[in-house]
Short mmCIF file of C-alpha atoms in Angstrom, two decimals:
data_model
loop_
_atom_site.label_atom_id
_atom_site.label_comp_id
_atom_site.label_asym_id
_atom_site.label_seq_id
_atom_site.Cartn_x
_atom_site.Cartn_y
_atom_site.Cartn_z
CA MET X 119 23.41 -8.35 -6.61
CA ASN X 120 22.16 -11.19 -4.43
CA TYR X 121 18.40 -10.76 -4.56
CA LYS X 122 16.29 -11.96 -1.64
CA LEU X 123 12.68 -11.25 -2.61
CA ILE X 124 10.59 -11.47 -5.78
CA ALA X 125 7.27 -9.56 -5.77
CA CYS X 126 5.17 -10.86 -8.63
CA ASP X 127 1.93 -9.77 -10.22
CA LEU X 128 -0.45 -12.66 -10.94
CA ASP X 129 -2.82 -12.12 -13.85
CA GLU X 130 -1.04 -11.91 -17.21
CA THR X 131 2.34 -12.26 -15.47
CA LEU X 132 2.66 -15.35 -13.26
CA LEU X 133 -0.48 -16.96 -14.69
CA ASN X 134 -1.08 -18.09 -18.25
CA ASP X 135 -4.17 -17.26 -20.28
CA ASP X 136 -6.00 -20.17 -18.64
CA HIS X 137 -5.27 -18.53 -15.24
CA ILE X 138 -2.96 -21.36 -14.19
CA VAL X 139 0.67 -21.14 -13.08
CA PRO X 140 2.82 -22.70 -15.84
CA GLU X 141 4.88 -25.69 -14.68
CA SER X 142 8.13 -23.92 -15.57
CA ASN X 143 7.28 -21.09 -13.16
CA ILE X 144 6.45 -23.54 -10.36
CA TYR X 145 9.70 -25.46 -10.87
CA TRP X 146 11.98 -22.43 -10.82
CA ILE X 147 10.17 -20.68 -7.97
CA GLN X 148 10.47 -23.76 -5.79
CA LYS X 149 14.09 -24.29 -6.83
CA ALA X 150 15.03 -20.69 -5.98
CA ARG X 151 13.26 -20.88 -2.64
CA LYS X 152 15.03 -24.11 -1.71
CA GLU X 153 18.52 -23.40 -3.02
CA HIS X 154 18.77 -19.61 -2.58
CA ASN X 155 16.17 -18.90 0.12
CA ILE X 156 14.36 -16.53 -2.24
CA LYS X 157 11.14 -15.13 -0.80
CA PHE X 158 8.41 -15.29 -3.47
CA VAL X 159 5.51 -12.92 -2.77
CA PRO X 160 2.40 -12.69 -4.95
CA ALA X 161 1.44 -9.03 -5.39
CA THR X 162 -2.07 -8.87 -6.76
CA GLY X 163 -5.08 -6.65 -7.14
CA ARG X 164 -7.23 -9.56 -6.05
CA GLY X 165 -7.92 -10.47 -2.43
CA TYR X 166 -6.06 -13.16 -0.52
CA MET X 167 -9.11 -15.43 -0.51
CA GLN X 168 -9.36 -15.16 -4.31
CA ILE X 169 -5.84 -16.55 -4.93
CA LEU X 170 -5.90 -19.67 -2.75
CA PRO X 171 -5.71 -22.01 -5.79
CA GLU X 172 -2.53 -20.27 -6.96
CA LEU X 173 -0.98 -20.42 -3.49
CA ARG X 174 -1.66 -24.16 -3.40
CA GLN X 175 -0.04 -24.61 -6.82
CA LEU X 176 3.08 -22.81 -5.57
CA GLY X 177 3.24 -24.68 -2.26
CA LEU X 178 2.79 -21.41 -0.34
CA ASP X 179 -0.66 -22.05 1.10
CA LYS X 180 -0.80 -22.11 4.94
CA GLN X 181 2.96 -21.58 5.19
CA LYS X 182 4.56 -19.64 8.05
CA ASP X 183 6.81 -16.72 7.02
CA GLU X 184 5.31 -16.64 3.53
CA TYR X 185 3.31 -13.59 2.48
CA VAL X 186 0.84 -12.09 0.01
CA LEU X 187 0.40 -8.45 -0.98
CA SER X 188 -3.25 -8.19 -2.03
CA PHE X 189 -5.72 -5.49 -3.05
CA ASN X 190 -2.91 -3.60 -4.84
CA GLY X 191 -0.97 -3.32 -1.59
CA GLY X 192 -4.01 -2.63 0.59
CA ALA X 193 -3.38 -5.76 2.65
CA LEU X 194 -0.35 -7.74 3.76
CA THR X 195 -1.10 -11.26 4.91
CA GLU X 196 1.00 -14.08 6.30
CA ASN X 197 -0.18 -17.30 4.69
CA LYS X 198 -0.19 -19.27 7.94
CA ASP X 199 -3.73 -19.06 9.37
CA TYR X 200 -4.57 -16.07 7.12
CA HIS X 201 -2.77 -13.73 9.51
CA LEU X 202 -3.60 -10.16 8.46
CA ILE X 203 -0.55 -8.00 9.23
CA ASP X 204 -1.44 -4.68 7.57
CA TRP X 205 -4.72 -3.30 6.27
CA HIS X 206 -5.44 -0.04 4.43
CA GLY X 207 -9.07 -0.12 3.39
CA LEU X 208 -11.34 2.26 1.52
CA ASP X 209 -13.86 4.39 3.42
CA PHE X 210 -17.37 2.96 3.03
CA ASN X 211 -18.96 6.29 2.10
CA LYS X 212 -16.33 6.90 -0.56
CA MET X 213 -16.86 3.41 -1.94
CA LYS X 214 -20.60 4.06 -2.04
CA GLU X 215 -20.07 7.28 -4.03
CA LEU X 216 -17.96 5.39 -6.56
CA PHE X 217 -20.50 2.57 -6.67
CA GLU X 218 -23.41 4.91 -7.36
CA PHE X 219 -21.45 6.72 -10.08
CA GLY X 220 -20.60 3.35 -11.65
CA LEU X 221 -24.26 2.32 -11.78
CA LYS X 222 -24.81 5.09 -14.34
CA GLN X 223 -21.91 3.96 -16.56
CA ASP X 224 -21.32 1.05 -18.92
CA VAL X 225 -19.33 -0.97 -16.40
CA CYS X 226 -19.43 -4.13 -14.36
CA ILE X 227 -18.65 -3.32 -10.70
CA HIS X 228 -16.61 -5.36 -8.20
CA VAL X 229 -16.70 -4.53 -4.49
CA TYR X 230 -14.17 -6.27 -2.23
CA THR X 231 -14.37 -6.69 1.51
CA ASN X 232 -11.37 -8.33 3.19
CA THR X 233 -12.80 -11.79 2.46
CA VAL X 234 -15.69 -11.55 -0.03
CA LEU X 235 -16.11 -10.32 -3.61
CA TYR X 236 -19.46 -8.83 -4.65
CA ILE X 237 -20.19 -8.31 -8.36
CA TYR X 238 -22.86 -6.09 -9.93
CA HIS X 239 -24.00 -5.74 -13.57
CA LEU X 240 -21.96 -8.71 -14.73
CA SER X 241 -20.84 -8.31 -18.34
CA GLU X 242 -20.45 -11.23 -20.72
CA SER X 243 -16.70 -10.67 -21.02
CA GLU X 244 -16.37 -10.70 -17.23
CA ARG X 245 -18.57 -13.77 -16.92
CA GLU X 246 -16.13 -15.71 -19.10
CA ARG X 247 -13.10 -14.46 -17.20
CA ILE X 248 -14.56 -15.35 -13.81
CA LYS X 249 -15.49 -18.78 -15.12
CA HIS X 250 -11.87 -19.42 -16.16
CA GLN X 251 -10.48 -17.99 -12.91
CA LYS X 252 -12.97 -20.05 -10.88
CA LEU X 253 -13.53 -17.03 -8.66
CA GLN X 254 -16.01 -17.30 -5.82
CA ALA X 255 -18.28 -14.25 -5.78
CA ILE X 256 -21.69 -13.08 -4.60
CA TYR X 257 -24.08 -11.38 -7.04
CA PRO X 258 -26.52 -9.21 -5.04
CA ASP X 259 -30.08 -8.92 -6.35
CA GLU X 260 -30.31 -5.19 -5.60
CA ASP X 261 -28.07 -2.34 -6.76
CA SER X 262 -27.13 -1.38 -3.22
CA VAL X 263 -24.08 -1.63 -0.96
CA ASP X 264 -25.80 -0.42 2.21
CA PHE X 265 -25.59 -3.91 3.73
CA LEU X 266 -21.78 -3.54 3.73
CA LYS X 267 -21.72 -0.42 5.92
CA ASP X 268 -20.12 -2.22 8.87
CA GLU X 269 -17.79 -4.38 6.77
CA PRO X 270 -14.11 -3.55 6.07
CA ILE X 271 -13.95 -2.40 2.43
CA ALA X 272 -10.76 -3.17 0.52
CA LYS X 273 -11.50 -1.55 -2.84
CA ILE X 274 -13.97 -1.13 -5.68
CA LEU X 275 -13.36 -1.42 -9.41
CA TYR X 276 -15.07 -0.90 -12.74
CA GLN X 277 -14.73 -3.42 -15.57
CA ASN X 278 -14.98 -2.83 -19.29
CA ILE X 279 -12.71 -4.24 -22.00
CA ASP X 280 -12.70 -0.76 -23.61
CA VAL X 281 -9.82 0.74 -21.59
CA PRO X 282 -9.97 4.18 -23.28
CA TYR X 283 -13.62 4.35 -22.17
CA LEU X 284 -12.59 3.57 -18.58
CA MET X 285 -9.86 6.20 -18.71
CA SER X 286 -12.38 8.74 -20.01
CA LEU X 287 -14.26 8.41 -16.71
CA GLU X 288 -11.31 9.64 -14.67
CA ASP X 289 -11.94 13.37 -15.22
CA GLN X 290 -15.63 12.92 -14.42
CA LEU X 291 -14.66 11.30 -11.10
CA LYS X 292 -12.31 14.00 -9.84
CA ASP X 293 -14.84 15.42 -7.39
CA ILE X 294 -15.03 11.98 -5.78
CA THR X 295 -11.43 10.81 -6.05
CA ASP X 296 -9.20 13.89 -5.68
CA GLY X 297 -7.21 13.84 -2.46
CA CYS X 298 -8.69 10.64 -1.09
CA VAL X 299 -8.61 7.81 -3.66
CA SER X 300 -5.84 6.12 -5.67
CA VAL X 301 -6.84 5.21 -9.23
CA SER X 302 -5.06 2.52 -11.26
CA TYR X 303 -5.64 0.26 -14.26
CA SER X 304 -5.02 -3.47 -14.68
CA SER X 305 -5.52 -6.48 -16.94
CA ASN X 306 -6.56 -4.26 -19.86
CA ARG X 307 -10.08 -4.27 -18.41
CA TYR X 308 -10.17 -2.79 -14.89
CA MET X 309 -10.24 0.70 -13.39
CA GLU X 310 -9.43 0.23 -9.70
CA PHE X 311 -10.02 2.45 -6.69
CA ASN X 312 -8.07 2.10 -3.44
CA ALA X 313 -7.56 4.36 -0.45
CA LEU X 314 -5.16 7.21 -1.16
CA GLY X 315 -1.53 6.10 -0.81
CA VAL X 316 -2.32 2.43 -1.38
CA ASP X 317 -0.35 0.87 -4.21
CA LYS X 318 1.90 -2.10 -4.84
CA GLY X 319 5.05 -0.01 -4.47
CA ALA X 320 4.18 1.12 -0.95
CA GLY X 321 3.23 -2.46 -0.12
CA LEU X 322 6.57 -3.80 -1.35
CA LYS X 323 8.52 -1.19 0.61
CA ASN X 324 6.58 -2.02 3.78
CA LEU X 325 7.10 -5.76 3.35
CA ALA X 326 10.83 -5.41 2.68
CA GLN X 327 11.22 -3.36 5.85
CA LYS X 328 9.35 -5.95 7.90
CA LEU X 329 11.59 -8.71 6.52
CA GLY X 330 14.79 -6.73 7.10
CA CYS X 331 15.47 -6.75 3.37
CA SER X 332 16.86 -3.72 1.56
CA ILE X 333 14.78 -2.50 -1.36
CA GLU X 334 17.85 -2.98 -3.59
CA GLU X 335 17.61 -6.72 -2.88
CA THR X 336 14.10 -6.98 -4.33
CA ILE X 337 12.85 -7.87 -7.81
CA ALA X 338 9.41 -6.83 -9.04
CA VAL X 339 7.74 -8.25 -12.13
CA GLY X 340 4.47 -7.21 -13.77
CA ASP X 341 2.61 -6.35 -16.94
CA ASN X 342 0.20 -3.48 -16.38
CA TYR X 343 -0.30 0.01 -15.00
CA ASN X 344 -1.13 -0.99 -11.43
CA ASP X 345 2.33 -2.64 -11.28
CA LEU X 346 4.25 0.55 -12.12
CA THR X 347 4.72 1.78 -8.53
CA MET X 348 6.06 -1.63 -7.50
CA LEU X 349 8.37 -1.78 -10.51
CA ASP X 350 9.65 1.70 -9.76
CA MET X 351 10.26 0.81 -6.09
CA ALA X 352 12.13 -2.48 -6.58
CA GLY X 353 15.86 -2.88 -6.93
CA LEU X 354 15.30 -4.65 -10.27
CA SER X 355 12.20 -4.18 -12.42
CA VAL X 356 11.10 -6.83 -14.92
CA ALA X 357 8.31 -6.56 -17.47
CA ALA X 358 6.52 -9.60 -18.84
CA GLY X 359 6.99 -10.08 -22.57
CA ASN X 360 3.27 -9.39 -23.00
CA ALA X 361 3.30 -6.22 -20.85
CA VAL X 362 1.83 -2.94 -22.06
CA GLU X 363 4.43 -0.70 -23.70
CA ASP X 364 4.49 1.85 -20.86
CA VAL X 365 5.49 -0.90 -18.44
CA LYS X 366 8.20 -2.23 -20.76
CA LYS X 367 9.65 1.28 -21.07
CA ALA X 368 9.73 1.66 -17.27
CA CYS X 369 11.56 -1.61 -16.58
CA ASP X 370 15.21 -2.67 -16.44
CA TYR X 371 14.47 -5.88 -18.34
CA THR X 372 11.68 -7.34 -20.46
CA THR X 373 11.42 -11.11 -20.67
CA LYS X 374 11.49 -12.88 -23.99
CA ALA X 375 8.78 -15.14 -22.57
CA ASN X 376 5.15 -14.06 -22.41
CA ASN X 377 2.84 -15.16 -19.60
CA ASN X 378 2.09 -18.46 -21.36
CA GLU X 379 5.78 -19.31 -21.65
CA GLY X 380 7.12 -18.75 -18.13
CA VAL X 381 7.94 -15.12 -17.35
CA VAL X 382 9.03 -15.87 -13.79
CA ALA X 383 11.04 -18.91 -14.82
CA GLU X 384 13.04 -16.72 -17.20
CA LEU X 385 13.79 -13.98 -14.68
CA ILE X 386 14.88 -16.53 -12.04
CA ARG X 387 17.14 -18.30 -14.50
CA LYS X 388 18.70 -14.99 -15.59
CA PHE X 389 18.97 -13.02 -12.34
CA ILE X 390 19.18 -15.72 -9.65
CA TYR X 391 21.06 -18.46 -11.54
CA HIS X 392 22.82 -16.05 -13.93
CA GLU X 393 22.11 -18.07 -17.05
CA ASP X 394 22.84 -16.43 -20.39
CA ILE X 395 19.36 -15.99 -21.83
#
């Protein structure tokens, strides 16, 4: 198969533990783009504005006909002039319900508009992660989201490094989420809430159609539960060597490399350049 598009998760897949793109990934991504016209598309739970450093590292920042799937597929953006092509946001009132429930739980809360990240009840573990990621965020003084009523809401998430605890909240949230909210988990620390029907798989399918690319000509690579729909949708699914076991079981191939060793470099060498790895 001659693949044309690679959709790639960022955290714990493309990025190493220092939240930087390893040099081997940069080299092979740029080589595949130049020599095989491979479209490389970051597919992330973060917002477009939160991954600008990574886009600059990859040489994709401000480029025409280069794209980002952000907010778990909630937005599709062309990198030239931050051109928003598709948007599937979360209803403000639904976000507020989730926010107010989260205030009563042992969680840090992130609220994303299309351009700004707001963080409430910052935990120490999240403080360290944000410091390493160099994320720009606003930390409101009051436990309220009313000032965002007229803003486009992308998603809301809860953070706790105890994933079983986060998962235990799902049944308690059914009255809020059933029939109107998609729930997913990422980075072994986040419980994420998007509008119903929003996921990375739907985003990949939409992008491939817009580019005139068959889904069979796509590769998806990831490490965690919010990547599963994208991995299931793609023509070839690749799990990072450090992926959770459920993701490894769902994929066609698991890299020998973990995220510190060049997951994307390995898959490009194997499936684009057909090296024997």
